[in-house]
mmCIF file of N, CA, C and O in Angstrom:
data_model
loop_
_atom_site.group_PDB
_atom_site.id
_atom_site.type_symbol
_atom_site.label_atom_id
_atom_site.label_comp_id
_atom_site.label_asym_id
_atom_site.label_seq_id
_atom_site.Cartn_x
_atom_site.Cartn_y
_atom_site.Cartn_z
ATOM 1 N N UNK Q 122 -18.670 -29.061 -5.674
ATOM 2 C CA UNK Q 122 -18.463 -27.914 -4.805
ATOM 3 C C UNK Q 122 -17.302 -27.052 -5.294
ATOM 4 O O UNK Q 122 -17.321 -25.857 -5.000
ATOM 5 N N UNK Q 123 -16.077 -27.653 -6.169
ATOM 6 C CA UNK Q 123 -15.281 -27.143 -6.627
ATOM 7 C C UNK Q 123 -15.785 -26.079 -7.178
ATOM 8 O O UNK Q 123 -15.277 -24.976 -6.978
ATOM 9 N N UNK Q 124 -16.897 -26.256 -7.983
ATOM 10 C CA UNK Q 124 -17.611 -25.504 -9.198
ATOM 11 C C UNK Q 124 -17.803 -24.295 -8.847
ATOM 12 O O UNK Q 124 -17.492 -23.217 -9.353
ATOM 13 N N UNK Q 125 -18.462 -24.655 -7.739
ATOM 14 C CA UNK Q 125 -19.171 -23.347 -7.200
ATOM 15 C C UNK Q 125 -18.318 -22.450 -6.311
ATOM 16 O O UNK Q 125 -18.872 -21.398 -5.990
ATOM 17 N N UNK Q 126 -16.831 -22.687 -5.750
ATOM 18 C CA UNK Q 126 -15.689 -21.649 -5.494
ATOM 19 C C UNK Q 126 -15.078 -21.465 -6.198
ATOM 20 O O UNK Q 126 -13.986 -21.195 -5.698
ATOM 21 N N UNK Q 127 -15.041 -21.399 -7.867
ATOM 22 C CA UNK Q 127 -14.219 -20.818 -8.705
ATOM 23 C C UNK Q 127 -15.715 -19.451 -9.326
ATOM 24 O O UNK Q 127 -15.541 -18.245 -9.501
ATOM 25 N N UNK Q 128 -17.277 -20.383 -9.547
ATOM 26 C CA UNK Q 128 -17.855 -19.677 -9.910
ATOM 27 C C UNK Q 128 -18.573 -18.864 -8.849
ATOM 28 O O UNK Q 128 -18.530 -17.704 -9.258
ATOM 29 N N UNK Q 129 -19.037 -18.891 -8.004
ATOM 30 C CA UNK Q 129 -19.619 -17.833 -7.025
ATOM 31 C C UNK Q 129 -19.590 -18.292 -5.951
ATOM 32 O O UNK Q 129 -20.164 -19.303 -5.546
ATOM 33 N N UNK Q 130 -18.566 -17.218 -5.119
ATOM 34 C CA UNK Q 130 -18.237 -17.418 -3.664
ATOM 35 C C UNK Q 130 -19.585 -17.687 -2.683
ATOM 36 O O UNK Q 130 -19.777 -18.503 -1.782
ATOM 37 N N UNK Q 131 -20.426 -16.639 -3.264
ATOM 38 C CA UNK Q 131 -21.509 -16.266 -2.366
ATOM 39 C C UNK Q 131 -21.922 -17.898 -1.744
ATOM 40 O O UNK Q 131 -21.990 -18.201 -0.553
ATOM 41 N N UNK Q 132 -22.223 -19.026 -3.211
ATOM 42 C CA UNK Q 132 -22.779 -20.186 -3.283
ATOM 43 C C UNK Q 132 -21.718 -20.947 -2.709
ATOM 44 O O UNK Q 132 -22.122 -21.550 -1.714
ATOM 45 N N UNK Q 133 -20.865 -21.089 -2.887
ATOM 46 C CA UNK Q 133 -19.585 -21.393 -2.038
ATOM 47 C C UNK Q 133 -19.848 -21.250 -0.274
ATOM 48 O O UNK Q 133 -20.151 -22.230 0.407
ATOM 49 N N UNK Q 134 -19.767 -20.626 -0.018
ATOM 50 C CA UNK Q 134 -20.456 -20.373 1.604
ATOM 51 C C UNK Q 134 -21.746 -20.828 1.849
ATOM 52 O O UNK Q 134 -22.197 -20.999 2.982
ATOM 53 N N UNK Q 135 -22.175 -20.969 1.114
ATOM 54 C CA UNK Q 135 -23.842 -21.411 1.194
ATOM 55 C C UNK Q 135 -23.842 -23.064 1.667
ATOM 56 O O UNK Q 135 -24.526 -23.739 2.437
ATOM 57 N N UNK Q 136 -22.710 -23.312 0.786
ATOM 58 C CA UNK Q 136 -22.760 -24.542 0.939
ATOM 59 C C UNK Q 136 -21.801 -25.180 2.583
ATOM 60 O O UNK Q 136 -21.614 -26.317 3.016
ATOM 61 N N UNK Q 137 -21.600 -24.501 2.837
ATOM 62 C CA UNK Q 137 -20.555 -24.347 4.081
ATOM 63 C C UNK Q 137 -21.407 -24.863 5.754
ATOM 64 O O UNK Q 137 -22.549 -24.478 6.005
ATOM 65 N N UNK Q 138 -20.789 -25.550 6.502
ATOM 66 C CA UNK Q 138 -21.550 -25.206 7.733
ATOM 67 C C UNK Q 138 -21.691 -23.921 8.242
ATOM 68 O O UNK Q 138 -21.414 -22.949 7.539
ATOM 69 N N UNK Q 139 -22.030 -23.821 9.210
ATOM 70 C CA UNK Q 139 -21.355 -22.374 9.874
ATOM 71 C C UNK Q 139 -20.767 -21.937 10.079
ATOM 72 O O UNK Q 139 -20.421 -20.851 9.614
ATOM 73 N N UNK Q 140 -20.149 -22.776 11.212
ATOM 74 C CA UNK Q 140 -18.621 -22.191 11.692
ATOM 75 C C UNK Q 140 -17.618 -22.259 11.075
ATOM 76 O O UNK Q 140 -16.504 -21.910 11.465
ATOM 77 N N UNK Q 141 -18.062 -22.969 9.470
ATOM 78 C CA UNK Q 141 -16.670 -22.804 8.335
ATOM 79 C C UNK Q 141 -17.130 -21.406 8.082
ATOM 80 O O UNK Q 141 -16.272 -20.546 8.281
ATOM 81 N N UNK Q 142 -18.270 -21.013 7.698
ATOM 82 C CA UNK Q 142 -18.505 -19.396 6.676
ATOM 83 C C UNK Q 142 -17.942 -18.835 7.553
ATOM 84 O O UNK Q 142 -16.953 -18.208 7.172
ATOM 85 N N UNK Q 143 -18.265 -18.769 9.120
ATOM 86 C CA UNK Q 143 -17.535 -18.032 9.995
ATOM 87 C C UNK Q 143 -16.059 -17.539 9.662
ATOM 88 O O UNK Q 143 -15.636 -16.412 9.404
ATOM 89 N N UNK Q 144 -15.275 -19.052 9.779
ATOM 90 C CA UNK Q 144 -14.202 -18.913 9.691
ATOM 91 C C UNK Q 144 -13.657 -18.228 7.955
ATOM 92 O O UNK Q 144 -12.651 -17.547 7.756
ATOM 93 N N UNK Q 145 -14.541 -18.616 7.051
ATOM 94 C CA UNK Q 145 -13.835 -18.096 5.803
ATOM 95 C C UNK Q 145 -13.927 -16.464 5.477
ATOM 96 O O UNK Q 145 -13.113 -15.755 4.885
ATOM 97 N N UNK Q 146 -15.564 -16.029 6.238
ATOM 98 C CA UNK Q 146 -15.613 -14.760 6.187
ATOM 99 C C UNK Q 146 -14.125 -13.713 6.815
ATOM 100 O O UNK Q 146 -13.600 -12.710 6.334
ATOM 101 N N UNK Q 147 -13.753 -14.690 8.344
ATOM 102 C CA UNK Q 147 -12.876 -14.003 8.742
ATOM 103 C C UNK Q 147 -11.517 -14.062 8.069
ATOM 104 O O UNK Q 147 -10.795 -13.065 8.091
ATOM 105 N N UNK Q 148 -11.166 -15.083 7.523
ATOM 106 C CA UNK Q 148 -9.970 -15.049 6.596
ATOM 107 C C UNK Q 148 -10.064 -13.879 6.061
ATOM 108 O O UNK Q 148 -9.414 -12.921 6.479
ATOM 109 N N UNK Q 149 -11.002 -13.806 4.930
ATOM 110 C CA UNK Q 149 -11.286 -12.838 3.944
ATOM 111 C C UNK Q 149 -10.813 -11.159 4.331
ATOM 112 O O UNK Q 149 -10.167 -10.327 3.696
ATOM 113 N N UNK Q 150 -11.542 -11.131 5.814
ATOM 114 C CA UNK Q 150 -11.798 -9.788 6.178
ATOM 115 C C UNK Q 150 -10.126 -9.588 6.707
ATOM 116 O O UNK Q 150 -9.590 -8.541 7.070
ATOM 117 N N UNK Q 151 -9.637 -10.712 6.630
ATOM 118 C CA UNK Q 151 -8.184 -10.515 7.529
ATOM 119 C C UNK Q 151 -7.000 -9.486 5.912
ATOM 120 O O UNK Q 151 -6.350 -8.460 5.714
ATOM 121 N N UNK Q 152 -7.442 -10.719 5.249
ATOM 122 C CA UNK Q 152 -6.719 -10.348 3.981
ATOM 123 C C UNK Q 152 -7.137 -9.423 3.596
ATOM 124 O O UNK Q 152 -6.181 -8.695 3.860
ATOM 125 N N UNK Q 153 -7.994 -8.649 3.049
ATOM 126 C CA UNK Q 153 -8.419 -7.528 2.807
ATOM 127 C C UNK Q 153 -7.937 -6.107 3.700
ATOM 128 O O UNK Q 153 -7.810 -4.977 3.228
ATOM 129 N N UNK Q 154 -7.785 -6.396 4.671
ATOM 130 C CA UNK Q 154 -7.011 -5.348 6.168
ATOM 131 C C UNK Q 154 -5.784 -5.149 5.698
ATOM 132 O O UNK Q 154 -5.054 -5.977 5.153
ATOM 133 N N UNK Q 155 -5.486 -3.544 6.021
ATOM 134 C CA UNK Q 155 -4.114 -3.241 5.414
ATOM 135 C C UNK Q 155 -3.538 -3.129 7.228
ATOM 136 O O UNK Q 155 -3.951 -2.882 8.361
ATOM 137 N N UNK Q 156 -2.483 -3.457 6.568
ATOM 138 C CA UNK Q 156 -1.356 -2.727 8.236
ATOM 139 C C UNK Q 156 -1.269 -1.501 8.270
ATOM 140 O O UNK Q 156 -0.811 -0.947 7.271
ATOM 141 N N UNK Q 157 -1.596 -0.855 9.191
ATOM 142 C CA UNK Q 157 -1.235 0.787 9.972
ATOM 143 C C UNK Q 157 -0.561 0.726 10.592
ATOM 144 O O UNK Q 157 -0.756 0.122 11.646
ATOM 145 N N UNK Q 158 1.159 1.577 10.180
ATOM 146 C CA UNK Q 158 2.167 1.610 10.943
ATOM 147 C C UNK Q 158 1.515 2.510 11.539
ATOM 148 O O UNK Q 158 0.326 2.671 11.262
ATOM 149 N N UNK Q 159 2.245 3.408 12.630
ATOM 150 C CA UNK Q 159 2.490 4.589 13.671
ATOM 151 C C UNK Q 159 3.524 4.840 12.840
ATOM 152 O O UNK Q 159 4.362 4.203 12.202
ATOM 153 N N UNK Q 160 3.056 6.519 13.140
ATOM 154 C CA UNK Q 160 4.635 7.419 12.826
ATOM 155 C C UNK Q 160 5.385 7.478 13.918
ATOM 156 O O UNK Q 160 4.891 7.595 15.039
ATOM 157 N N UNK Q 161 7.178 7.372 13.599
ATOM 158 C CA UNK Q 161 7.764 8.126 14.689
ATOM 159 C C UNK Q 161 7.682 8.750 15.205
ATOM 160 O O UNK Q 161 7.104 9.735 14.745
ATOM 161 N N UNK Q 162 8.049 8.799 16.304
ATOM 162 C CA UNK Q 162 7.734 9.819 17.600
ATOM 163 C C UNK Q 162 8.645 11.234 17.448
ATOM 164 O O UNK Q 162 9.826 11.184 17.103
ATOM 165 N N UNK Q 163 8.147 12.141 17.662
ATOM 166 C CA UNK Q 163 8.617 13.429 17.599
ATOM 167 C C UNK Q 163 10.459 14.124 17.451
ATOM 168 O O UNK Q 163 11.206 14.735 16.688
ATOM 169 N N UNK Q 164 10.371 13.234 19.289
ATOM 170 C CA UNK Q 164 11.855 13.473 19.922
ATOM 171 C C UNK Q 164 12.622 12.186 19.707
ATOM 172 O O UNK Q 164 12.109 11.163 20.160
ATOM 173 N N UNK Q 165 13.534 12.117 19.213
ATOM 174 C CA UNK Q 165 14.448 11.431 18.871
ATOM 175 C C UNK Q 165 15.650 11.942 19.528
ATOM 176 O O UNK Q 165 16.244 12.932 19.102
ATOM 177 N N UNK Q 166 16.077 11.177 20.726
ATOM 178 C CA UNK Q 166 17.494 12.410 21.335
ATOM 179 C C UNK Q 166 18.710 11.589 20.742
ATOM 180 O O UNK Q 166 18.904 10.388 20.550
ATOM 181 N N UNK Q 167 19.236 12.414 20.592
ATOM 182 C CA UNK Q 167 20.941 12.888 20.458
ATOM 183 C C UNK Q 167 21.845 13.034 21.355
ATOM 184 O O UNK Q 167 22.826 12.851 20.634
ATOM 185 N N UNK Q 168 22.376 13.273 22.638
ATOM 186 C CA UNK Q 168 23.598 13.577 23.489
ATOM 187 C C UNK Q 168 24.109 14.659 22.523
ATOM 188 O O UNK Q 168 23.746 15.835 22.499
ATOM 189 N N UNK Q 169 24.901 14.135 21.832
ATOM 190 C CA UNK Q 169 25.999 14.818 20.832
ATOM 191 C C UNK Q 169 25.061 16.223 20.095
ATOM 192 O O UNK Q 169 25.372 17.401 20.276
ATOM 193 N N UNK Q 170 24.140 15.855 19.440
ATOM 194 C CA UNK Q 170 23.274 17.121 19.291
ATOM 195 C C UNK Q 170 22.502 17.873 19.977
ATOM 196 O O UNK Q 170 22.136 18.957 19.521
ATOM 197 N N UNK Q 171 22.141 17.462 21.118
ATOM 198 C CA UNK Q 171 21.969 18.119 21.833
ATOM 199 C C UNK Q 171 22.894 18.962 22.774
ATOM 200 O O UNK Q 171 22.465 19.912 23.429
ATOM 201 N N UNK Q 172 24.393 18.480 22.794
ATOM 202 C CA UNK Q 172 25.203 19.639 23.410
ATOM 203 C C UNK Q 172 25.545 20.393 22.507
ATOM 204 O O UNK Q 172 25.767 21.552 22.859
ATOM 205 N N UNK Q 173 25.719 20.056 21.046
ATOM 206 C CA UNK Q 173 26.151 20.974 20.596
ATOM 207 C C UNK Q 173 24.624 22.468 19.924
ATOM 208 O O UNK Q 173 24.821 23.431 19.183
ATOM 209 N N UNK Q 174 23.507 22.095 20.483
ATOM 210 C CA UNK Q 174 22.783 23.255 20.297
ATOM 211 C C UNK Q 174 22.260 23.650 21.727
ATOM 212 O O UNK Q 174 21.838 24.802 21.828
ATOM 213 N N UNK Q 175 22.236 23.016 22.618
ATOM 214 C CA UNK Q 175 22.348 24.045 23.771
ATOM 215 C C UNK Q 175 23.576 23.899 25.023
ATOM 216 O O UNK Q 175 23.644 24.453 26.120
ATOM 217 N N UNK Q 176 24.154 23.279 24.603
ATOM 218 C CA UNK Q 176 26.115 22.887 25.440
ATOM 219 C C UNK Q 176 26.540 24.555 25.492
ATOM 220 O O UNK Q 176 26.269 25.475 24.720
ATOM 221 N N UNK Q 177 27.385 24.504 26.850
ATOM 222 C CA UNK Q 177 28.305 25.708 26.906
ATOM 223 C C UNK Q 177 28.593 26.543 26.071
ATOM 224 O O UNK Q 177 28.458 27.744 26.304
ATOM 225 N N UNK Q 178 29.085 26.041 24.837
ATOM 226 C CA UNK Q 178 29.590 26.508 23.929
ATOM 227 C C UNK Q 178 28.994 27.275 22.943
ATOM 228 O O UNK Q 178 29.324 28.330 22.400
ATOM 229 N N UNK Q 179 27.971 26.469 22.813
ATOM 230 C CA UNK Q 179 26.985 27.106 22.112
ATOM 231 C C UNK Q 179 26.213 28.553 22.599
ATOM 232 O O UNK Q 179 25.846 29.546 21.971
ATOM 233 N N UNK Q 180 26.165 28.225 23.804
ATOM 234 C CA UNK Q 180 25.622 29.758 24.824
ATOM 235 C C UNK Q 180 26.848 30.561 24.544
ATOM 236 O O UNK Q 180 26.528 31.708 24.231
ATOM 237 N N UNK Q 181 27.719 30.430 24.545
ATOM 238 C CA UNK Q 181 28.804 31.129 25.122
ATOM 239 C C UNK Q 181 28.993 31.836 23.355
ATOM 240 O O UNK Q 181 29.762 32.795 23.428
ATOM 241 N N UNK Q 182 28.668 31.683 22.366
ATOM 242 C CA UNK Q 182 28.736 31.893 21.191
ATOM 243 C C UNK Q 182 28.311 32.969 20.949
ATOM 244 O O UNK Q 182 28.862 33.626 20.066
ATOM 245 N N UNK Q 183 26.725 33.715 21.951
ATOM 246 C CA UNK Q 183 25.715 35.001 21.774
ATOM 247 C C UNK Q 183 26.213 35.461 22.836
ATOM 248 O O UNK Q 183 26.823 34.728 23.614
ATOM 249 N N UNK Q 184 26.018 36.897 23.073
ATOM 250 C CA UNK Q 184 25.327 37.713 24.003
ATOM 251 C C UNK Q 184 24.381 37.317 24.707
ATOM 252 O O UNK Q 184 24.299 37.699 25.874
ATOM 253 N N UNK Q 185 23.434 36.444 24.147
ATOM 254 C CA UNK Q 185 21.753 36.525 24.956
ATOM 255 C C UNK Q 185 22.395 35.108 25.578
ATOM 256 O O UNK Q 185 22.676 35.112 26.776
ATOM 257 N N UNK Q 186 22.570 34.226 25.005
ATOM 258 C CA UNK Q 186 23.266 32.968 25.747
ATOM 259 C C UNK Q 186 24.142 33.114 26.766
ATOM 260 O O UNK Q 186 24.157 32.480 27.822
ATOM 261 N N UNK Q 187 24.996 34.120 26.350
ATOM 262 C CA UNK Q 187 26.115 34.426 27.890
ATOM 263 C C UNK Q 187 25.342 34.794 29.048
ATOM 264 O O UNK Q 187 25.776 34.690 30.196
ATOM 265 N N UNK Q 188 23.988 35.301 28.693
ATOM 266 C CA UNK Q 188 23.000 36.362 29.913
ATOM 267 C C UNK Q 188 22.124 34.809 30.227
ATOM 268 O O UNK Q 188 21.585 34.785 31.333
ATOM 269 N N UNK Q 189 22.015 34.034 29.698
ATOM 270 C CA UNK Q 189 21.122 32.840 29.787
ATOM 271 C C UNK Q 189 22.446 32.192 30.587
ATOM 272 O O UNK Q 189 22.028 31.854 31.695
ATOM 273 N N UNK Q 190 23.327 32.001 30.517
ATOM 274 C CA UNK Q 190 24.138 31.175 31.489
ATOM 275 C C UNK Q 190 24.316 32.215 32.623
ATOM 276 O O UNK Q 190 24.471 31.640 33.701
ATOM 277 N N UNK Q 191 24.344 33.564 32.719
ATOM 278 C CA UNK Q 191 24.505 34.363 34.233
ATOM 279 C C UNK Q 191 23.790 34.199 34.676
ATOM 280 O O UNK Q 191 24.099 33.862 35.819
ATOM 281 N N UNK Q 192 22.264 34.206 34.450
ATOM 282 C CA UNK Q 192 21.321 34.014 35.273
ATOM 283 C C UNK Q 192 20.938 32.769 35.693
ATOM 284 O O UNK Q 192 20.345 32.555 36.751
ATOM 285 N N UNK Q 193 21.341 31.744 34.695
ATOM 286 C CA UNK Q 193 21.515 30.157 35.590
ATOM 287 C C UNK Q 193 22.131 30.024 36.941
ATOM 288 O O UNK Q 193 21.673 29.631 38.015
ATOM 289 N N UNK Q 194 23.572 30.566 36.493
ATOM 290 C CA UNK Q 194 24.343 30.902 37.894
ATOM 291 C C UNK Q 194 23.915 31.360 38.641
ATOM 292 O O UNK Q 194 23.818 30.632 39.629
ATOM 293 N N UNK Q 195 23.483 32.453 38.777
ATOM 294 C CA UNK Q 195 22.568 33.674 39.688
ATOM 295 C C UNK Q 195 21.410 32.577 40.557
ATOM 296 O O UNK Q 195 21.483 32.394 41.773
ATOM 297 N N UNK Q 196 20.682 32.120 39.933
ATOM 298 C CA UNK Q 196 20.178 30.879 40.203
ATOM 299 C C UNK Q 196 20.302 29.834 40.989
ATOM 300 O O UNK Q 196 19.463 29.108 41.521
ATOM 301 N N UNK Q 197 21.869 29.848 41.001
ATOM 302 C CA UNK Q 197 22.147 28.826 42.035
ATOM 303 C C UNK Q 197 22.246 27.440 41.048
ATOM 304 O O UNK Q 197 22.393 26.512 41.842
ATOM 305 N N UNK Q 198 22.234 27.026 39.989
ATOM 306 C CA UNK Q 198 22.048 25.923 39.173
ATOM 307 C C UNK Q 198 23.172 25.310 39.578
ATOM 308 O O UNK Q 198 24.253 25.859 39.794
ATOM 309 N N UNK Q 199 22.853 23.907 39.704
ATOM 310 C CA UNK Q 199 23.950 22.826 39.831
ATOM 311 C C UNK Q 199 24.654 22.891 38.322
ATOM 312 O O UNK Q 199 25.878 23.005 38.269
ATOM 313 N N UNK Q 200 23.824 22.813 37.018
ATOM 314 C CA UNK Q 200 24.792 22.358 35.810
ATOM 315 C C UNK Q 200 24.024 24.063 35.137
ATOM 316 O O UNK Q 200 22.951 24.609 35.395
ATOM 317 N N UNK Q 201 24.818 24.339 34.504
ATOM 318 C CA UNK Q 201 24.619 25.686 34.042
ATOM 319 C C UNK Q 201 24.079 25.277 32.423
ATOM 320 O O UNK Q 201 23.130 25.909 31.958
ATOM 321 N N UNK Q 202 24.407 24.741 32.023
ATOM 322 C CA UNK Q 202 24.501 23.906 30.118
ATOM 323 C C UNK Q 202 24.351 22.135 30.440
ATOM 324 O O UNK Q 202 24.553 21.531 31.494
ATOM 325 N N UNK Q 203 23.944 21.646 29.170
ATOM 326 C CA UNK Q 203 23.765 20.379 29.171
ATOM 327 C C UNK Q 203 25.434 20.149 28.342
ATOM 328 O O UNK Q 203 25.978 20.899 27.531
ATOM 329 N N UNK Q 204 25.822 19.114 28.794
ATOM 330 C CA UNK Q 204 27.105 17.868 28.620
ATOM 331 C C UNK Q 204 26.653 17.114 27.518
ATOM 332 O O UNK Q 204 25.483 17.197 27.144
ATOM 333 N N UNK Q 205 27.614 16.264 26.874
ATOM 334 C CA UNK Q 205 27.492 15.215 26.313
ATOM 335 C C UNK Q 205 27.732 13.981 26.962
ATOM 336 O O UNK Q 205 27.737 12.875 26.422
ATOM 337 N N UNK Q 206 27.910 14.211 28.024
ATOM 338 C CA UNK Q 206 28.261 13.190 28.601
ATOM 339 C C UNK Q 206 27.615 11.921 28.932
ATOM 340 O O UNK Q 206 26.496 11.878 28.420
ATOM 341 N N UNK Q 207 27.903 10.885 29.590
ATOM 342 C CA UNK Q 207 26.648 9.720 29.846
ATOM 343 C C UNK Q 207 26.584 10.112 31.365
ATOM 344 O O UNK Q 207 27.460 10.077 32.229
ATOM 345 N N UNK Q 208 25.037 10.562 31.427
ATOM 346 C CA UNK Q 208 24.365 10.601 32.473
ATOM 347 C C UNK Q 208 24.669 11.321 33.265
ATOM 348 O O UNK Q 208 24.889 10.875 34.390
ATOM 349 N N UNK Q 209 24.793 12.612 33.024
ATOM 350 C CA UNK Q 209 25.777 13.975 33.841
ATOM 351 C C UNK Q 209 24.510 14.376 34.031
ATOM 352 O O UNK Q 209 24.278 15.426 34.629
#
């Protein structure tokens, strides 16, 4: 039987019960399967980068940002700009 799994698998299984071919087919098909990561996900947050591209400061840098924080106010907004803070 040696003979015949170095020389042809096919005969190799032949010679097999069932539920061994079963099982060897599935080996096979296992090894042959590549892994598929997932890509990272889009948003990756920051705190720190995120205040510093839309934080106070950063508004306060334009014209159109200074009019984007009046009308927050105008608004009535509890936080006018995002913080770096934890959990503000």
């Amino acid at each position: 039987m040696a003979a015949l799994l170095w020389k042809d698998s096919a005969g190799f299984l032949a010679a097999l019960p069932v539920n061994l071919k079963l099982a060897v087919k599935a080996k096979i098909l296992l090894e042959k399967q590549e892994r598929i990561s997932m890509p990272k996900r889009t948003f990756q947050p920051n705190r720190h980068r995120r205040a510093k591209t839309h934080g106070f400061r950063a508004r306060m840098k334009s014209k159109s940002g200074a009019a984007v924080l009046s009308r927050r106010r105008a608004a009535g907004r509890k936080r006018v700009s995002v913080s770096a803070g934890h959990r503000d």
